[in-house]
C-alpha cells in the first residue's frame, strides 16, 4: 500500500477511539458537576415548600419554585436532574439543578419543581472541552511519533545498510522488504544499481589482474632468454650490443606495465587496507634508502620534520607517495643543489633546486618527463596526484626562485 | 642439491632450469598442481620453487601442504601478481622467499642459494671462494684470513657475485638486487661502479685477487 494510506490507517484507528473515550468522560464530568451544597439547598427548599403548602400558605411560582396542580393519577418519583432555560433578560442560557416530584397535599396533587441555578457550568464545560482538545492533540502527537517510527523504521534500516555497503567486500545489498509501495520501489532501484556497479567493478578488477599477468609472463620469457643469451661464451661485442637495448626495453615495458596497473588500481579503489600513517617516520625511512644517492650527488639536504597529523590511508600508497616525491626531488636536483623537506602539522613541502624543465601545468600529466631522463616512465607524479585525489589531499606545484616546490596539505 | 620447479609456462621453466643446471643443481620440473603434489609427497627436495598461478590450483596450496607435512625443503614462491597481499600470504604460509615476474635469473639464483644456506646450516655456515671467506650471518669478510670492512651494499654485491660466479651479470640485475625498485637507472650505474671500485680495492689491499671482470657493454662477471 502507499505510504500515506498506511499512515492514515494509524490515525483512523486512534483518533476515533480517543474521541469516544473523551466524549464519554466529558459526558460524565459535565453531568456530574454539582457544586457542593446545591443539593442540600434543593432538599431544604423542598421541605420548606411542602411545609408551607401543608400549612395552607399560598406559594407563588417563580424561577426557583414552580407549583402546578395536576391530575391525581400523575405520579413523579422524586427526580434530580439538570435543566437549562434561556433567560431573556439575561440574554443567555441559564443552567439549573432541579428537583421535581409530585405530592398529595391536602387532597390535591401537585407537581412541584424546585430549581437552583448552577454557576460556573459554562466554565466547566469549556474546561472540559479544552481538556478534550488537549488530549486529542496529544493523541495525534503520539500517534504521529509512534506511527512514524513504525512506518519509517524499515526505511532507515535500509538506509543504514546502504551506507555500510562496501563495493569491494559485500556480495549483495540485502534490503528488507516492506509493505509500503514506495519503499519497495526504491529498494528495487537501488538494488539494481548496486548490482550493476559491482559487476562493473569486478569486471575492471579482473581485467587489471589479468592484464598484469598476461603481460608480465611474455616479458619474463623475453628477459630470461636474453639473460641466458648473454651468458654464451661465444658472444661477440657486436652481438652483445644488440642484446642490451632489447633487454632494457623489456625492463622498461615491465615497469610501465606495473605503473599503469598501479594507477588503475588506485582509481578503482582497490587499496582497501588502511592505517594511521605517521609521515615523519615514513619520510625518515625513505630518506634512509636514498642516503647513498644523496651523498653520491653531493646534495645538500635540509630536513625539518615536525610531528604532523596522522592520515588514515593505505600504507602501500603512502610509501609510494613519499617515495615518488623524494625520488623526483633527488633526481632532478642540480649538481650539489639543495633538497628541502619541511613537514608540519598539516602540510608537507618537498622542494629541490634546479632549472625549469617542463611547463608547470603539465607536471602531473602522464608521460611528461623532465629533460635528460629518457629512461624515466613519466608516471611518478601522475601516481602521486592520483593518490592525493583518492584521499582528498591538496597538492600544489610551483616553480619559484630556481626551486621546484611540491606542497601537500592535509 | 635437488630442486623442484613448479611452473606452468614451459619456456620460463626451461630458462630457469638451464640456468640452475649450469650451476650444478639437479632440477626437476612439474607443470601442473597435481603433478607437483605427487612429486612433493614422493620425493625430498632441498628447495621447491612454486609459481602461484597454476592451471589446476594455486601455489599457495602446495606451500600449505609442504608445511603440514613438516617438509624440510626451502620454498620460494613466484608470481606475476604484484600485490603486496600475495607476498604476505606466501610468506605467512611459510615460504622462505618471494620473487615477482619478471625477475632476473641471477636474482633467483642468489635467493635460492641464500634459502638453501639458511635451511641447511643452522649454525655456522661460510661461503668460501678461494681466498675470500664470507660469514653471511655476521657479515664478516676475510681475505687471506685478514678481516676487511665492507658496507652492507658492498657485502650484498660480493654475495651476489659469488652466488652467480662465472655468469655475466647485467648492471640492471645488480641494481635491482641491491636497491629493488628504489633507484633510477642512470643513477644506479654510477653507484654500481663506485661500489665495485671499493670492493675491488678492499680485496686487493689484503692481497686478494680481483675477480670482478667488466664485460663490455653488458655488465660484470665474477671469477
XYZ file of C-alpha atoms in Angstrom:
633
model
C 0.000 0.000 0.000
C 1.028 3.607 -0.356
C 2.870 5.346 2.407
C 0.056 7.846 3.014
C -2.517 5.094 3.196
C -0.611 3.322 5.893
C -0.180 6.496 7.850
C -3.863 7.261 7.535
C -4.744 3.876 8.928
C -2.997 4.643 12.133
C -4.793 7.932 12.510
C -8.112 6.413 11.610
C -7.551 3.825 14.264
C -6.514 6.091 17.085
C -8.424 9.293 16.667
C -11.984 7.928 16.929
C -11.041 5.865 19.932
C -9.725 8.937 21.625
C -12.779 10.943 20.734
C -15.128 8.292 22.063
C -13.251 7.927 25.291
C -13.073 11.670 25.760
C -16.665 12.042 24.854
C -17.791 9.549 27.469
C -15.509 11.035 30.069
C -16.679 14.502 29.217
C -20.268 13.490 29.486
C -19.789 12.077 32.932
C -17.784 15.027 34.125
C -20.246 17.578 32.976
C -23.200 15.635 34.012
C -21.969 15.109 37.468
C -20.975 18.634 38.004
C -22.520 19.599 41.228
C -21.260 22.485 43.105
C -21.277 21.465 46.677
C -24.260 22.169 48.694
C -26.637 22.710 45.805
C -28.486 19.520 46.510
C -28.817 20.232 50.146
C -30.376 23.549 49.254
C -32.849 21.863 46.963
C -33.941 19.483 49.678
C -34.095 22.307 52.133
C -36.295 24.205 49.709
C -38.427 21.153 49.187
C -39.034 20.745 52.855
C -39.929 24.395 53.158
C -42.308 24.348 50.236
C -44.052 21.250 51.465
C -44.343 22.666 54.907
C -45.743 25.897 53.546
C -48.230 24.115 51.327
C -49.391 21.812 54.048
C -49.964 24.680 56.319
C -52.141 26.257 53.711
C -49.892 29.064 52.649
C -50.007 30.100 49.083
C -46.676 29.627 47.479
C -46.134 31.573 44.366
C -44.308 30.077 41.447
C -41.223 31.773 40.443
C -37.937 30.995 38.891
C -36.988 28.822 41.700
C -40.164 27.107 42.578
C -42.923 26.013 40.309
C -46.091 24.554 41.721
C -48.702 23.101 39.427
C -51.867 21.348 40.321
C -52.185 18.234 38.237
C -54.384 15.214 37.829
C -54.494 12.779 40.622
C -53.100 9.910 38.675
C -49.888 11.676 37.685
C -47.058 10.471 39.795
C -43.482 11.564 39.507
C -40.991 9.940 41.720
C -38.514 12.369 43.101
C -36.157 13.238 40.302
C -32.954 15.117 40.477
C -31.953 16.488 37.118
C -30.486 19.209 35.070
C -32.323 21.840 33.159
C -31.473 24.852 31.176
C -33.630 27.749 30.159
C -32.959 30.698 28.043
C -33.396 33.771 30.176
C -34.392 36.670 28.075
C -33.429 39.330 30.460
C -30.018 37.891 30.852
C -29.697 37.022 27.220
C -28.140 33.681 27.881
C -28.753 30.125 28.770
C -29.046 29.518 32.489
C -28.384 26.130 33.962
C -30.306 24.736 36.885
C -30.243 21.794 39.150
C -33.802 20.771 39.664
C -35.834 18.600 41.889
C -39.145 17.523 40.543
C -41.818 15.456 42.232
C -45.491 15.040 42.709
C -47.095 15.220 46.139
C -50.541 14.929 47.502
C -51.174 17.806 49.755
C -54.453 18.317 51.440
C -56.122 16.090 48.953
C -54.693 17.765 45.874
C -51.979 16.525 43.585
C -49.224 18.972 42.880
C -46.280 18.773 40.599
C -43.510 20.656 42.271
C -40.291 21.705 40.599
C -37.585 23.300 42.649
C -34.614 24.785 40.899
C -31.297 26.157 41.824
C -29.106 27.885 39.333
C -25.747 26.385 38.708
C -22.950 28.796 38.286
C -19.832 28.017 36.577
C -21.192 25.301 34.412
C -20.119 27.179 31.355
C -16.663 27.286 32.735
C -16.705 23.607 33.485
C -17.870 22.846 30.026
C -15.269 24.996 28.432
C -12.631 23.484 30.668
C -13.775 20.045 29.721
C -13.699 20.934 26.063
C -10.228 22.316 26.448
C -9.208 19.111 28.126
C -10.620 17.047 25.323
C -8.879 19.202 22.816
C -5.558 18.832 24.547
C -5.948 15.101 24.852
C -6.800 14.923 21.197
C -3.738 16.925 20.275
C -1.610 14.721 22.479
C -3.054 11.657 20.825
C -2.310 12.983 17.391
C 1.180 13.855 18.506
C 1.961 10.474 19.982
C 0.269 8.612 17.176
C 2.460 10.569 14.858
C 5.597 9.613 16.671
C 4.682 6.002 17.029
C 3.315 5.561 13.530
C 6.227 7.383 12.011
C 8.675 5.201 13.841
C 6.904 2.061 12.795
C 6.466 3.054 9.199
C 9.826 4.655 8.599
C 11.959 2.211 10.526
C 12.426 -0.216 7.616
C 13.405 2.787 5.529
C 16.069 3.923 7.979
C 17.194 0.345 8.435
C 17.773 0.055 4.704
C 19.408 3.448 4.627
C 21.935 2.235 7.192
C 22.565 -0.896 5.141
C 23.198 1.217 2.070
C 25.604 3.424 3.924
C 27.607 0.451 5.103
C 27.686 -1.323 1.789
C 31.222 -1.766 0.626
C 31.557 -2.349 -3.091
C 34.624 -4.458 -2.823
C 33.612 -6.564 0.178
C 29.943 -7.226 0.108
C 28.326 -9.557 -2.290
C 24.837 -8.199 -2.207
C 22.892 -5.386 -0.749
C 20.272 -7.079 1.363
C 17.387 -4.708 1.798
C 14.360 -5.528 3.942
C 11.070 -5.762 2.172
C 8.195 -3.736 3.500
C 4.534 -3.489 2.659
C 4.854 0.083 1.502
C 4.967 0.503 -2.265
C 7.234 3.499 -2.435
C 9.907 1.872 -0.269
C 9.842 -1.355 -2.213
C 10.216 0.538 -5.424
C 13.185 2.403 -4.006
C 14.703 -0.866 -2.832
C 14.420 -2.370 -6.263
C 16.035 0.572 -7.984
C 18.909 0.768 -5.527
C 19.440 -2.975 -5.684
C 19.613 -2.959 -9.451
C 22.005 -0.056 -9.451
C 24.380 -1.578 -6.927
C 24.413 -4.855 -8.768
C 25.436 -3.148 -11.960
C 28.130 -1.091 -10.261
C 29.525 -4.109 -8.501
C 29.559 -6.067 -11.723
C 31.478 -3.310 -13.453
C 33.851 -3.041 -10.549
C 34.589 -6.765 -10.522
C 34.965 -6.741 -14.237
C 37.512 -3.958 -14.143
C 39.369 -5.556 -11.255
C 39.562 -8.831 -13.101
C 40.744 -7.103 -16.216
C 43.557 -5.318 -14.443
C 44.658 -8.523 -12.747
C 44.604 -10.469 -15.976
C 46.334 -7.714 -17.913
C 49.129 -7.755 -15.421
C 49.605 -11.483 -15.551
C 49.215 -11.784 -19.281
C 51.718 -9.060 -19.986
C 54.285 -9.972 -17.378
C 54.586 -13.552 -18.479
C 55.829 -12.928 -22.033
C 58.058 -10.195 -20.647
C 59.515 -12.687 -18.214
C 60.233 -15.000 -21.105
C 61.950 -12.277 -23.109
C 64.124 -11.247 -20.234
C 65.116 -14.707 -19.157
C 66.037 -15.708 -22.683
C 68.084 -12.605 -23.200
C 69.829 -13.180 -19.906
C 70.707 -16.705 -20.934
C 71.901 -15.439 -24.277
C 74.218 -13.062 -22.519
C 75.855 -15.973 -20.783
C 77.049 -17.577 -24.004
C 80.790 -17.846 -24.121
C 80.974 -17.102 -27.819
C 79.137 -13.839 -27.659
C 80.847 -11.118 -29.630
C 80.835 -7.481 -28.665
C 78.599 -6.664 -31.592
C 76.121 -9.272 -30.568
C 76.174 -8.029 -27.016
C 75.427 -4.548 -28.290
C 72.334 -5.924 -29.991
C 71.068 -7.667 -26.917
C 71.438 -4.935 -24.354
C 68.906 -2.450 -25.751
C 66.426 -5.265 -26.189
C 66.841 -6.167 -22.544
C 66.482 -2.565 -21.475
C 63.327 -2.168 -23.488
C 61.816 -5.268 -21.917
C 62.600 -3.942 -18.474
C 61.087 -0.610 -19.236
C 57.973 -2.284 -20.584
C 57.650 -4.248 -17.422
C 57.967 -1.158 -15.260
C 55.490 0.684 -17.422
C 53.010 -2.097 -17.096
C 53.344 -2.135 -13.347
C 52.971 1.627 -13.075
C 49.866 1.756 -15.255
C 48.425 -1.093 -13.303
C 49.047 0.802 -10.110
C 47.280 3.852 -11.465
C 44.273 1.787 -12.441
C 44.129 0.092 -9.085
C 44.237 3.413 -7.300
C 41.430 4.780 -9.455
C 39.469 1.649 -8.833
C 39.922 1.990 -5.101
C 41.490 -1.423 -4.788
C 43.731 -0.446 -1.907
C 41.433 -1.157 0.963
C 43.699 -1.818 3.896
C 44.159 1.473 5.693
C 46.080 2.526 8.771
C 47.055 5.670 10.590
C 50.198 6.773 8.810
C 52.832 8.805 10.596
C 54.511 10.846 7.908
C 57.501 11.731 9.997
C 58.634 8.116 10.373
C 57.738 7.390 6.775
C 59.906 10.184 5.444
C 62.813 9.234 7.693
C 62.661 5.700 6.412
C 62.523 6.665 2.755
C 65.394 9.068 3.244
C 67.391 6.235 4.739
C 67.071 4.356 1.493
C 68.097 7.357 -0.573
C 71.019 8.437 1.567
C 73.615 6.864 -0.725
C 72.312 8.669 -3.759
C 72.184 11.915 -1.821
C 75.799 11.500 -0.821
C 76.889 10.492 -4.277
C 75.314 13.512 -5.900
C 76.595 15.702 -3.091
C 73.133 17.024 -2.419
C 72.600 19.363 0.481
C 69.670 18.047 2.472
C 67.648 20.453 4.586
C 65.311 18.495 6.734
C 62.725 19.916 9.046
C 60.313 17.292 10.324
C 57.813 18.248 12.992
C 55.144 15.872 14.211
C 52.251 16.051 11.864
C 48.700 14.852 11.693
C 48.393 11.153 11.037
C 46.490 10.281 7.923
C 44.302 7.266 7.607
C 45.318 5.691 4.327
C 46.809 2.635 2.696
C 50.385 2.214 3.917
C 51.436 0.968 0.497
C 50.159 4.107 -1.188
C 51.651 6.331 1.485
C 55.016 4.715 0.793
C 54.661 5.275 -2.935
C 53.536 8.850 -2.451
C 56.514 9.877 -0.364
C 58.986 7.801 -2.318
C 57.987 9.226 -5.677
C 58.224 12.786 -4.436
C 61.597 12.229 -2.803
C 62.973 10.311 -5.769
C 61.893 13.086 -8.070
C 63.483 15.742 -5.929
C 66.746 13.846 -5.762
C 66.681 13.042 -9.452
C 66.009 16.500 -10.804
C 68.073 18.499 -8.368
C 71.025 20.214 -9.945
C 74.542 19.123 -9.107
C 75.374 19.923 -5.489
C 71.999 21.562 -5.192
C 69.636 21.554 -2.231
C 66.681 19.387 -1.378
C 64.407 20.705 1.325
C 61.879 18.656 3.232
C 59.537 20.516 5.514
C 56.902 18.624 7.473
C 54.437 20.488 9.627
C 51.183 19.706 11.343
C 49.065 19.779 8.241
C 51.464 20.360 5.404
C 54.319 18.602 3.682
C 56.633 20.540 1.423
C 59.361 18.966 -0.674
C 61.468 21.145 -2.899
C 64.630 20.843 -4.924
C 66.751 23.445 -6.596
C 67.205 23.128 -10.313
C 66.305 24.521 -13.693
C 62.832 24.502 -15.138
C 62.404 21.513 -17.422
C 58.689 21.115 -18.029
C 55.913 23.625 -18.122
C 54.421 23.823 -14.600
C 50.872 22.976 -15.574
C 51.964 19.748 -17.194
C 53.954 18.489 -14.309
C 51.371 15.958 -13.120
C 50.440 14.652 -16.507
C 51.241 11.144 -17.564
C 54.336 10.535 -19.605
C 55.667 14.039 -19.181
C 59.284 13.867 -18.179
C 61.972 16.349 -17.430
C 64.811 16.771 -19.862
C 67.553 14.235 -19.695
C 65.611 11.348 -18.352
C 64.802 9.149 -21.255
C 64.591 6.142 -19.084
C 62.099 7.527 -16.706
C 58.500 6.465 -17.178
C 56.949 9.850 -16.622
C 54.287 8.371 -14.363
C 55.709 9.052 -10.932
C 53.934 12.349 -10.390
C 50.750 11.198 -12.078
C 50.625 8.451 -9.474
C 51.300 10.958 -6.712
C 48.423 13.086 -7.924
C 46.098 10.116 -8.115
C 46.891 9.126 -4.549
C 46.295 12.680 -3.356
C 42.961 12.762 -5.112
C 41.939 9.487 -3.580
C 42.497 10.714 -0.043
C 41.434 14.286 -0.719
C 44.827 15.799 -0.059
C 45.624 19.051 -1.849
C 48.793 19.008 -3.884
C 50.323 22.076 -5.447
C 53.361 22.593 -7.581
C 55.155 25.885 -8.032
C 58.453 26.897 -9.520
C 59.964 29.768 -7.635
C 63.469 31.176 -7.225
C 65.042 28.329 -9.087
C 63.227 25.838 -6.870
C 60.689 23.169 -7.735
C 58.250 23.142 -4.840
C 55.650 20.472 -4.121
C 53.188 21.128 -1.330
C 50.691 18.683 0.086
C 48.068 19.924 2.535
C 46.116 17.540 4.700
C 71.264 -30.114 -4.405
C 67.881 -31.120 -5.728
C 65.409 -28.505 -6.785
C 61.809 -28.908 -7.874
C 60.440 -26.251 -10.156
C 56.667 -25.936 -10.332
C 55.849 -23.663 -13.238
C 53.196 -23.994 -15.903
C 54.914 -21.863 -18.508
C 57.335 -24.186 -20.245
C 59.536 -21.518 -21.760
C 60.209 -19.836 -18.477
C 60.676 -23.161 -16.763
C 63.193 -24.101 -19.412
C 65.188 -20.902 -18.946
C 65.274 -21.374 -15.200
C 66.341 -24.986 -15.413
C 69.126 -24.283 -17.875
C 70.472 -21.572 -15.633
C 70.282 -23.657 -12.490
C 71.687 -26.809 -14.040
C 74.621 -24.772 -15.194
C 75.272 -24.005 -11.592
C 75.305 -27.630 -10.649
C 71.804 -28.042 -9.309
C 69.708 -31.065 -10.131
C 66.461 -29.726 -11.440
C 63.126 -31.439 -11.690
C 60.052 -29.997 -13.179
C 56.278 -30.167 -12.707
C 53.874 -28.121 -14.794
C 50.602 -28.786 -13.016
C 49.359 -28.798 -9.481
C 48.566 -32.497 -9.478
C 51.952 -33.342 -10.909
C 53.676 -31.209 -8.313
C 51.598 -32.630 -5.486
C 52.582 -36.117 -6.429
C 56.250 -35.263 -6.614
C 56.448 -33.457 -3.301
C 54.808 -36.305 -1.463
C 57.021 -38.906 -3.055
C 60.455 -37.277 -3.084
C 62.557 -34.971 -0.952
C 63.916 -31.769 -2.372
C 66.307 -29.220 -0.981
C 64.304 -26.448 -2.470
C 60.989 -26.042 -4.202
C 60.210 -23.144 -6.470
C 56.459 -22.661 -6.836
C 54.547 -20.498 -9.249
C 51.330 -19.317 -7.685
C 49.264 -19.317 -10.828
C 48.884 -22.896 -11.927
C 46.217 -24.172 -14.305
C 44.665 -26.514 -11.775
C 45.336 -25.000 -8.421
C 47.347 -22.376 -6.604
C 50.911 -22.495 -5.454
C 49.743 -21.440 -2.019
C 48.019 -24.766 -1.606
C 51.279 -26.561 -2.256
C 53.075 -24.412 0.273
C 50.417 -25.274 2.830
C 50.754 -28.969 2.137
C 54.510 -28.849 2.433
C 54.272 -27.117 5.770
C 51.671 -29.527 7.039
C 53.902 -32.441 6.108
C 56.700 -30.698 8.046
C 58.868 -30.737 4.964
C 62.414 -29.517 5.351
C 62.616 -28.070 1.853
C 63.109 -24.408 1.304
C 60.279 -22.728 -0.554
C 60.444 -19.845 -2.966
C 57.217 -18.518 -4.429
C 56.973 -16.972 -7.899
C 54.166 -14.909 -9.195
C 53.240 -12.360 -11.813
C 50.864 -10.708 -9.409
C 52.214 -7.560 -7.952
C 50.028 -7.474 -4.927
C 51.567 -6.991 -1.546
C 48.875 -9.350 -0.311
C 50.200 -12.256 -2.297
C 53.668 -11.656 -0.964
C 52.496 -11.543 2.621
C 50.266 -14.534 2.150
C 53.118 -16.554 0.713
C 55.495 -15.682 3.499
C 52.798 -16.174 6.128
C 52.104 -19.655 4.849
C 55.729 -20.484 5.375
C 57.552 -19.705 2.138
C 61.128 -18.605 2.609
C 61.201 -16.033 -0.122
C 59.228 -14.486 -2.940
C 60.012 -13.244 -6.463
C 57.763 -11.451 -8.913
C 57.852 -11.968 -12.618
C 59.757 -10.829 -14.466
C 62.865 -11.467 -12.466
C 66.490 -11.844 -13.323
C 67.663 -15.411 -13.342
C 70.700 -14.260 -11.441
C 68.416 -12.849 -8.786
C 66.503 -16.091 -8.453
C 69.779 -17.944 -8.268
C 71.096 -15.729 -5.492
C 67.904 -16.203 -3.485
C 67.934 -19.935 -3.962
C 71.426 -20.140 -2.610
C 70.521 -17.914 0.289
C 67.494 -20.009 1.227
C 69.374 -23.277 0.985
C 72.164 -21.957 3.099
C 69.773 -20.737 5.760
C 67.926 -24.015 5.888
C 70.748 -26.478 5.801
C 73.225 -24.901 8.101
C 71.548 -23.579 11.168
C 74.749 -22.625 12.785
C 77.942 -21.562 11.202
C 77.970 -21.514 7.506
C 80.553 -19.806 5.469
C 80.867 -19.037 1.851
C 84.309 -19.698 0.603
C 85.662 -18.705 -2.753
C 89.378 -19.246 -2.973
C 90.973 -16.774 -0.600
C 87.725 -14.989 0.204
C 85.628 -16.152 3.117
C 82.268 -14.675 3.920
C 80.201 -15.249 7.007
C 76.712 -14.283 5.883
C 75.280 -14.008 9.358
C 77.863 -11.754 10.911
C 78.642 -10.015 7.621
C 82.312 -10.544 8.211
C 84.551 -10.965 5.219
C 88.124 -12.118 5.366
C 90.667 -12.198 2.598
C 93.611 -14.451 3.234
C 92.478 -14.627 6.823
C 92.532 -10.882 7.235
C 89.321 -9.018 8.013
C 88.103 -6.421 5.575
C 85.460 -3.801 6.186
C 82.613 -3.814 3.731
C 79.482 -1.690 3.833
C 76.191 -3.518 3.649
C 75.743 -2.758 -0.027
C 79.289 -3.815 -0.836
C 78.681 -7.010 1.097
C 75.446 -7.711 -0.781
C 77.243 -7.056 -4.043
C 80.012 -9.502 -3.258
C 77.496 -12.169 -2.208
C 75.559 -11.662 -5.414
C 78.685 -12.089 -7.489
C 79.794 -15.197 -5.704
C 76.332 -16.764 -5.861
C 76.397 -16.239 -9.605
C 80.057 -16.846 -10.228
C 81.032 -17.332 -13.799
C 77.907 -15.612 -15.036
C 77.558 -12.322 -16.768
C 75.537 -10.065 -14.529
C 73.932 -7.047 -16.150
C 74.207 -3.754 -14.352
C 70.489 -3.743 -14.233
C 70.188 -7.023 -12.393
C 72.826 -5.887 -9.908
C 70.980 -2.627 -9.393
C 67.715 -4.399 -8.816
C 69.304 -6.798 -6.375
C 70.838 -4.055 -4.347
C 68.125 -1.442 -4.393
C 64.962 -3.041 -5.715
C 62.721 -0.522 -7.382
C 64.030 2.335 -5.398
C 66.524 3.695 -7.707
C 66.596 5.139 -11.122
C 68.626 3.630 -13.937
C 71.110 6.362 -14.632
C 71.993 6.928 -11.027
C 72.315 3.282 -10.192
C 75.037 2.709 -12.728
C 77.143 5.358 -11.101
C 76.601 3.639 -7.838
C 77.424 0.221 -9.032
C 80.620 1.485 -10.473
C 81.532 3.130 -7.184
C 80.710 0.074 -5.118
C 82.578 -2.275 -7.392
C 85.550 0.011 -7.287
C 85.500 -0.042 -3.486
C 85.088 -3.799 -3.221
C 87.926 -4.364 -5.645
C 90.159 -2.027 -3.758
C 89.460 -3.590 -0.373
C 90.047 -7.125 -1.570
C 93.196 -6.310 -3.437
C 94.554 -4.358 -0.476
C 94.586 -7.568 1.550
C 96.347 -9.465 -1.149
C 93.296 -10.933 -2.801
C 92.692 -11.304 -6.487
C 90.285 -9.004 -8.290
C 87.785 -11.484 -9.679
C 85.339 -8.882 -10.890
C 85.682 -8.556 -14.611
C 83.948 -5.941 -16.687
C 82.123 -7.354 -19.682
C 81.971 -4.565 -22.151
C 78.507 -3.295 -22.995
C 76.785 -5.780 -20.722
C 77.859 -5.901 -17.158
C 80.240 -7.772 -14.914
C 81.449 -11.273 -14.325
C 82.954 -12.755 -11.193
C 85.569 -15.394 -11.346
